[in-house]
CSV table of C-alpha atoms in Angstrom, one decimal:
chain,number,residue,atom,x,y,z
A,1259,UNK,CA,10.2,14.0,5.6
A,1260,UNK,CA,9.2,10.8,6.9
A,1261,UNK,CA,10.9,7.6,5.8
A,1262,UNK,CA,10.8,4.1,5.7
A,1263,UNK,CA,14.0,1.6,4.4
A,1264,UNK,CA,13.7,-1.6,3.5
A,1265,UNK,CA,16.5,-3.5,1.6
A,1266,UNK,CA,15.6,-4.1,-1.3
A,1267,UNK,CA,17.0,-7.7,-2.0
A,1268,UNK,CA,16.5,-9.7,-3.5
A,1269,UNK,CA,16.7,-11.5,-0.1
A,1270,UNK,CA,17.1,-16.1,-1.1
A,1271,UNK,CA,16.4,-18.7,1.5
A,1272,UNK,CA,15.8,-22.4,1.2
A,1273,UNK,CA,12.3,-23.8,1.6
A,1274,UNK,CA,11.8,-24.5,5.1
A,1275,UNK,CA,14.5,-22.1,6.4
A,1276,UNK,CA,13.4,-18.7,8.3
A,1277,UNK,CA,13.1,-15.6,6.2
A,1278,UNK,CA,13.6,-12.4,8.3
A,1279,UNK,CA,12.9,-9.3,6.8
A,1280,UNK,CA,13.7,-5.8,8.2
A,1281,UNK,CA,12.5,-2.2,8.4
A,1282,UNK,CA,13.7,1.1,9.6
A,1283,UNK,CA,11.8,3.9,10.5
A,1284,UNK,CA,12.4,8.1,10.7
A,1285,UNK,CA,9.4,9.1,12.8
A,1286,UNK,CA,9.4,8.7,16.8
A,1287,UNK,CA,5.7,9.2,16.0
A,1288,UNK,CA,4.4,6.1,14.4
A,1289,UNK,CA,2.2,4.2,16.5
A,1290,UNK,CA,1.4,1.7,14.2
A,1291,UNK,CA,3.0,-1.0,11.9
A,1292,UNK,CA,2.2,-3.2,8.9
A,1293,UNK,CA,3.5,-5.7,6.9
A,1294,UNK,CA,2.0,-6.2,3.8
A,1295,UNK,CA,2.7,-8.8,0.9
A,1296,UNK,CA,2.3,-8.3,-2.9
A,1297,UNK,CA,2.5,-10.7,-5.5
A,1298,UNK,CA,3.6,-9.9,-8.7
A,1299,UNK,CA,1.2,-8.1,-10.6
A,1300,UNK,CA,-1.0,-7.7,-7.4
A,1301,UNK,CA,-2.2,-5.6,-5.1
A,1302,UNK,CA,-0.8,-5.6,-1.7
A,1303,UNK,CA,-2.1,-7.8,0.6
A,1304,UNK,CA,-1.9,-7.4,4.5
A,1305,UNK,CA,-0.5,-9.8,6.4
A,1306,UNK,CA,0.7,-8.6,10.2
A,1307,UNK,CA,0.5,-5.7,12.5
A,1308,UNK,CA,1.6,-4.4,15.4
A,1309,UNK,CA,1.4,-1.4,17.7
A,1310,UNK,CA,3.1,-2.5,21.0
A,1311,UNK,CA,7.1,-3.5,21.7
A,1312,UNK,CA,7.8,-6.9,21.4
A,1313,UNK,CA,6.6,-10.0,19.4
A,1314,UNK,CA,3.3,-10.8,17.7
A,1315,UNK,CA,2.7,-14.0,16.0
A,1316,UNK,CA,0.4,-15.1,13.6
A,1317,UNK,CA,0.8,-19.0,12.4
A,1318,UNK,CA,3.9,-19.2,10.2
A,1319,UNK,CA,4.6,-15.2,10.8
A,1320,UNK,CA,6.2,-13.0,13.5
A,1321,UNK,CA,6.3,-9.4,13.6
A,1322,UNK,CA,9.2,-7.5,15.7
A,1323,UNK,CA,8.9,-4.3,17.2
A,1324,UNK,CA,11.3,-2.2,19.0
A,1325,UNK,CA,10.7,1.2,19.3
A,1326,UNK,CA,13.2,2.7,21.0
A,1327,UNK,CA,15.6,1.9,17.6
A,1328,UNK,CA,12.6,2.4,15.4
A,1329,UNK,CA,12.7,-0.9,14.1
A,1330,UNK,CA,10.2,-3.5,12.8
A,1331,UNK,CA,11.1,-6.9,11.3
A,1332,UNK,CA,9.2,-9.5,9.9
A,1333,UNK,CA,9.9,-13.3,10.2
A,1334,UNK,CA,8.7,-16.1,7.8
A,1335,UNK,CA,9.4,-19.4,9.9
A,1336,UNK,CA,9.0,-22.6,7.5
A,1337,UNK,CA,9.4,-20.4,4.0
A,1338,UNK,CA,7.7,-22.4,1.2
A,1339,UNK,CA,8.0,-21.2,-2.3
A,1340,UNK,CA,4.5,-19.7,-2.2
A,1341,UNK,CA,6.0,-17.2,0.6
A,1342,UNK,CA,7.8,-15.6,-2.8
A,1343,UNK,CA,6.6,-12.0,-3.0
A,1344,UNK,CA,7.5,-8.2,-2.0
A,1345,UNK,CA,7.1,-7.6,1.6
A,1346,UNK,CA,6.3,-3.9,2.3
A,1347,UNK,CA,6.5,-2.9,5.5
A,1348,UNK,CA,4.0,0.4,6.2
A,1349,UNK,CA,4.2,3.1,9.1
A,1350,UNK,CA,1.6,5.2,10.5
A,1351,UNK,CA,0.6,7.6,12.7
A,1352,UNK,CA,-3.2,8.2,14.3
A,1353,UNK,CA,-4.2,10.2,11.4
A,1354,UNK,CA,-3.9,7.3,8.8
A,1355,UNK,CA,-0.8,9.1,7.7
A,1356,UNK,CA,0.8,5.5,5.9
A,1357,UNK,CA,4.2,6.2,4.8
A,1358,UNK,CA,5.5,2.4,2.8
A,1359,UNK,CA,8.5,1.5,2.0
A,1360,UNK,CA,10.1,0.2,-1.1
A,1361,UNK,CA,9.7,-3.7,-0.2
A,1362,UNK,CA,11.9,-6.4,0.0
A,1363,UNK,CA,11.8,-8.9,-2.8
A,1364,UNK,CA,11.5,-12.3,-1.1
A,1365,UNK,CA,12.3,-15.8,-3.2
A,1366,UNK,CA,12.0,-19.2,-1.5
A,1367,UNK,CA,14.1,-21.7,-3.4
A,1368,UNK,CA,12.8,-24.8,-3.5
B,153,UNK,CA,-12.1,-6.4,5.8
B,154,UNK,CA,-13.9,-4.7,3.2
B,155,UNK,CA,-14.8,-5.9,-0.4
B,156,UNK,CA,-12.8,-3.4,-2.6
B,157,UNK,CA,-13.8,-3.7,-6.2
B,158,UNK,CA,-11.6,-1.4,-8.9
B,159,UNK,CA,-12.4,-0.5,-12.4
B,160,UNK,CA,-10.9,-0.8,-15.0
B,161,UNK,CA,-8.3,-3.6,-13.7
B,162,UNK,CA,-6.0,-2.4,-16.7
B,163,UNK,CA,-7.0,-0.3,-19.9
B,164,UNK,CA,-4.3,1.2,-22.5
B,165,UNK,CA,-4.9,4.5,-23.2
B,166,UNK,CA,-3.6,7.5,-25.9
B,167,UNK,CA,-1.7,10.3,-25.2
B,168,UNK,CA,-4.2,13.1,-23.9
B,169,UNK,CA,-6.8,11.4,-23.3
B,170,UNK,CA,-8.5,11.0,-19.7
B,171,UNK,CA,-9.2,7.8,-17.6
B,172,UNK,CA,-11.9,7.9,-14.9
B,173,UNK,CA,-11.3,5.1,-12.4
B,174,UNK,CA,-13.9,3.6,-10.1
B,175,UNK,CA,-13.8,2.5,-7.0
B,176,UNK,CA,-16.5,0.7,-4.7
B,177,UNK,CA,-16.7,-0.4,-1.1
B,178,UNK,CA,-18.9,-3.2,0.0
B,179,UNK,CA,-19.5,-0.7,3.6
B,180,UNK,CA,-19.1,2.5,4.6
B,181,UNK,CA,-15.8,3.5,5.2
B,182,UNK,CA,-14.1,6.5,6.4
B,183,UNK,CA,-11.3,7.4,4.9
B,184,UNK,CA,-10.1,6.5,1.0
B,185,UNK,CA,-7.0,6.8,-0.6
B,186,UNK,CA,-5.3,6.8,-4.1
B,187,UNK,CA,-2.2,5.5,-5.0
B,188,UNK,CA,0.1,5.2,-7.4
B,189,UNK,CA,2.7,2.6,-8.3
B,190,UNK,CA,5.2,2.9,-10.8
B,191,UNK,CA,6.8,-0.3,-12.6
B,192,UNK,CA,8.9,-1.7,-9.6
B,193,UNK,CA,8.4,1.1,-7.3
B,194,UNK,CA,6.6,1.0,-3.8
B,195,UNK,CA,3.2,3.0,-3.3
B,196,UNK,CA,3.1,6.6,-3.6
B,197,UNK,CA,-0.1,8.3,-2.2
B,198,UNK,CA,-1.8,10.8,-4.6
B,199,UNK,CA,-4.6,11.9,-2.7
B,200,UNK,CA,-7.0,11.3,0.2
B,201,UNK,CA,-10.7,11.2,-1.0
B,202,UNK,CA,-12.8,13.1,1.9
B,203,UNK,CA,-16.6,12.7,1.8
B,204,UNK,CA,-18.4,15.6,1.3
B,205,UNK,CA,-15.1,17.5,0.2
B,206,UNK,CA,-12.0,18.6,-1.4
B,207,UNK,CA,-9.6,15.9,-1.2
B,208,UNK,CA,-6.2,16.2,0.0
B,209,UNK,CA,-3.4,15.8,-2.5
B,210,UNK,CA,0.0,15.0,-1.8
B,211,UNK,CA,2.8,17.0,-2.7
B,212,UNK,CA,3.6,17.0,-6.6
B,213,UNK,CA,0.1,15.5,-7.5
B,214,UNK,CA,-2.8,18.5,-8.2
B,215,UNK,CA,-6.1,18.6,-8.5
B,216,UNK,CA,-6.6,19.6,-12.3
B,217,UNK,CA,-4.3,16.6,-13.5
B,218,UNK,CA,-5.9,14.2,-10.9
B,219,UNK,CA,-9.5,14.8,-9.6
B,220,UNK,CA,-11.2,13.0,-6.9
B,221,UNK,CA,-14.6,12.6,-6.2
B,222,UNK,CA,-16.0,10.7,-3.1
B,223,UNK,CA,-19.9,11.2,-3.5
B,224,UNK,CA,-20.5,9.0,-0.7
B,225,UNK,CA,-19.3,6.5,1.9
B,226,UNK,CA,-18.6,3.1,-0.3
B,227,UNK,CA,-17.4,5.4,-3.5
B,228,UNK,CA,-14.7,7.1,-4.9
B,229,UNK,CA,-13.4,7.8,-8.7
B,230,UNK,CA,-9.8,8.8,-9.6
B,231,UNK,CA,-9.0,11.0,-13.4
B,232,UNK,CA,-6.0,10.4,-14.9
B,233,UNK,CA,-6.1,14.0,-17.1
B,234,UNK,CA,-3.9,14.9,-20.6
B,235,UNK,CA,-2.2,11.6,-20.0
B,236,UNK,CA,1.1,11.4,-20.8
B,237,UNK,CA,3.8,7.6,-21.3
B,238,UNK,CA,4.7,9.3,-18.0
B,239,UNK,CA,1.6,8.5,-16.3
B,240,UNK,CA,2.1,4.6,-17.3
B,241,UNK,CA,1.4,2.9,-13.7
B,242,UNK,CA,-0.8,0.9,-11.5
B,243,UNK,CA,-3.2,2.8,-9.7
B,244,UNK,CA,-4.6,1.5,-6.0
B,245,UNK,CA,-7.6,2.4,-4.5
B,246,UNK,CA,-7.5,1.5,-0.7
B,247,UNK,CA,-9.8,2.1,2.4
B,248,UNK,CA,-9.0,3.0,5.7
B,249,UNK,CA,-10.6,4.4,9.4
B,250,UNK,CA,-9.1,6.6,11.3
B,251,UNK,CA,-7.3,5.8,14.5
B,252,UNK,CA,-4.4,3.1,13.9
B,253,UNK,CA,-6.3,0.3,11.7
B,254,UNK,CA,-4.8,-0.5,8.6
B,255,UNK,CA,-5.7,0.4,5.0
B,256,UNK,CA,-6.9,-2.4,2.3
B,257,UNK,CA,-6.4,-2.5,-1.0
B,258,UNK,CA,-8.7,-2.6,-4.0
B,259,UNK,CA,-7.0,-5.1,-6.7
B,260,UNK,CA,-5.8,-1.9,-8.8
B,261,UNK,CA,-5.9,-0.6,-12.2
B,262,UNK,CA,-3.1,-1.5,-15.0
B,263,UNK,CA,-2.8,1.8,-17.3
B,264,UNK,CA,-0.7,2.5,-20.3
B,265,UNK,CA,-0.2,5.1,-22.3
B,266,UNK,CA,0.9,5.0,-25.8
């Protein structure tokens, strides 16, 4: 059974602080990881990926990946209150085999 | 990334009664995928729609309560059968290619069931 853990939060940080959010992984076979964000009463909304060790940034956001402990993390530099949402983080394997997890509930405080 | 439009976006429904949900690509794409997503839950994937064939259902979701069809490349439609209060949810229609690119999501459809 593949898995993938999230806390579930609600995770609070100060607007402008740095909001880090982390996911665990079962499978030594995922290849590929996503991060996607979903409003409430919306559908998710992808925002990062990455497939290689190491750090990927994208403007305000920088996804983590470390293999080896089967770990991805997600890091919101600058949080403004629009940043509020459920991050899910998604796992997959070549054969669009997406395992998500349950999300992290994410509130910038203004 | 594809234009993924979803219909119904929400409908309310009576017990056992059926709901046929659409769901239309802007391109062809490869793969589709149905999902459901109960009141504060994270996604649970019902089925993959294959073109041209059966789709492939995930474990505790069957064919006669949920049928697929995928007629073509930019089209797939989802039944929600005999529904039941239990099958209260939001259901996601995303799209997908094979390989490691990600999967987008269609905006969803709200359903309750009285």
């Amino acid at each position: 059974q593949k898995e993938v853990e999230q806390n579930s939060g609600p995770l609070s940080v100060p607007e402008g602080a740095i909001a880090s959010l982390n996911c665990t992984y079962s499978d030594r076979g995922s290849q590929s990881f996503f991060w996607y964000r979903q409003y409430s009463g919306k559908s998710p909304e992808l925002i990062m990926f990455i497939y290689s060790n190491g750090d990927k940034e994208d403007g305000r956001f920088t996804a983590q990946l470390n293999k080896a402990s089967q770990y991805v993390s997600l890091l919101i530099r600058d949080s403004q209150p629009s940043d509020s949402a459920t991050y899910l983080c998604a796992v997959n394997d070549y054969g669009q085999n997406f395992v998500f997890g349950p999300g992290t509930r994410l509130s910038v405080l203004p | 990334s594809a234009v993924i439009s979803q219909k119904p976006s929400r409908d309310i429904c009576q017990r056992g009664t059926s709901l046929t949900i659409q769901c239309q690509v802007d391109s062809q794409v490869t793969m589709m995928f149905w999902y459901r997503q109960q009141p504060g839950q994270s996604l649970t994937l019902i089925a993959t729609a294959n073109q041209g064939s059966e789709a492939t259902y995930e474990s505790g979701f069957v064919i006669d309560k949920f049928p697929i069809s995928r007629p073509n490349l930019t089209f797939s439609t989802l039944t929600v059968s005999n529904m039941s209060p239990e099958d209260s949810s939001i259901y996601l229609c995303s799209v997908g290619d094979r390989g490691l690119q990600p999967q987008h999501f269609g905006d969803g459809t709200r359903l309750s069931i009285l």
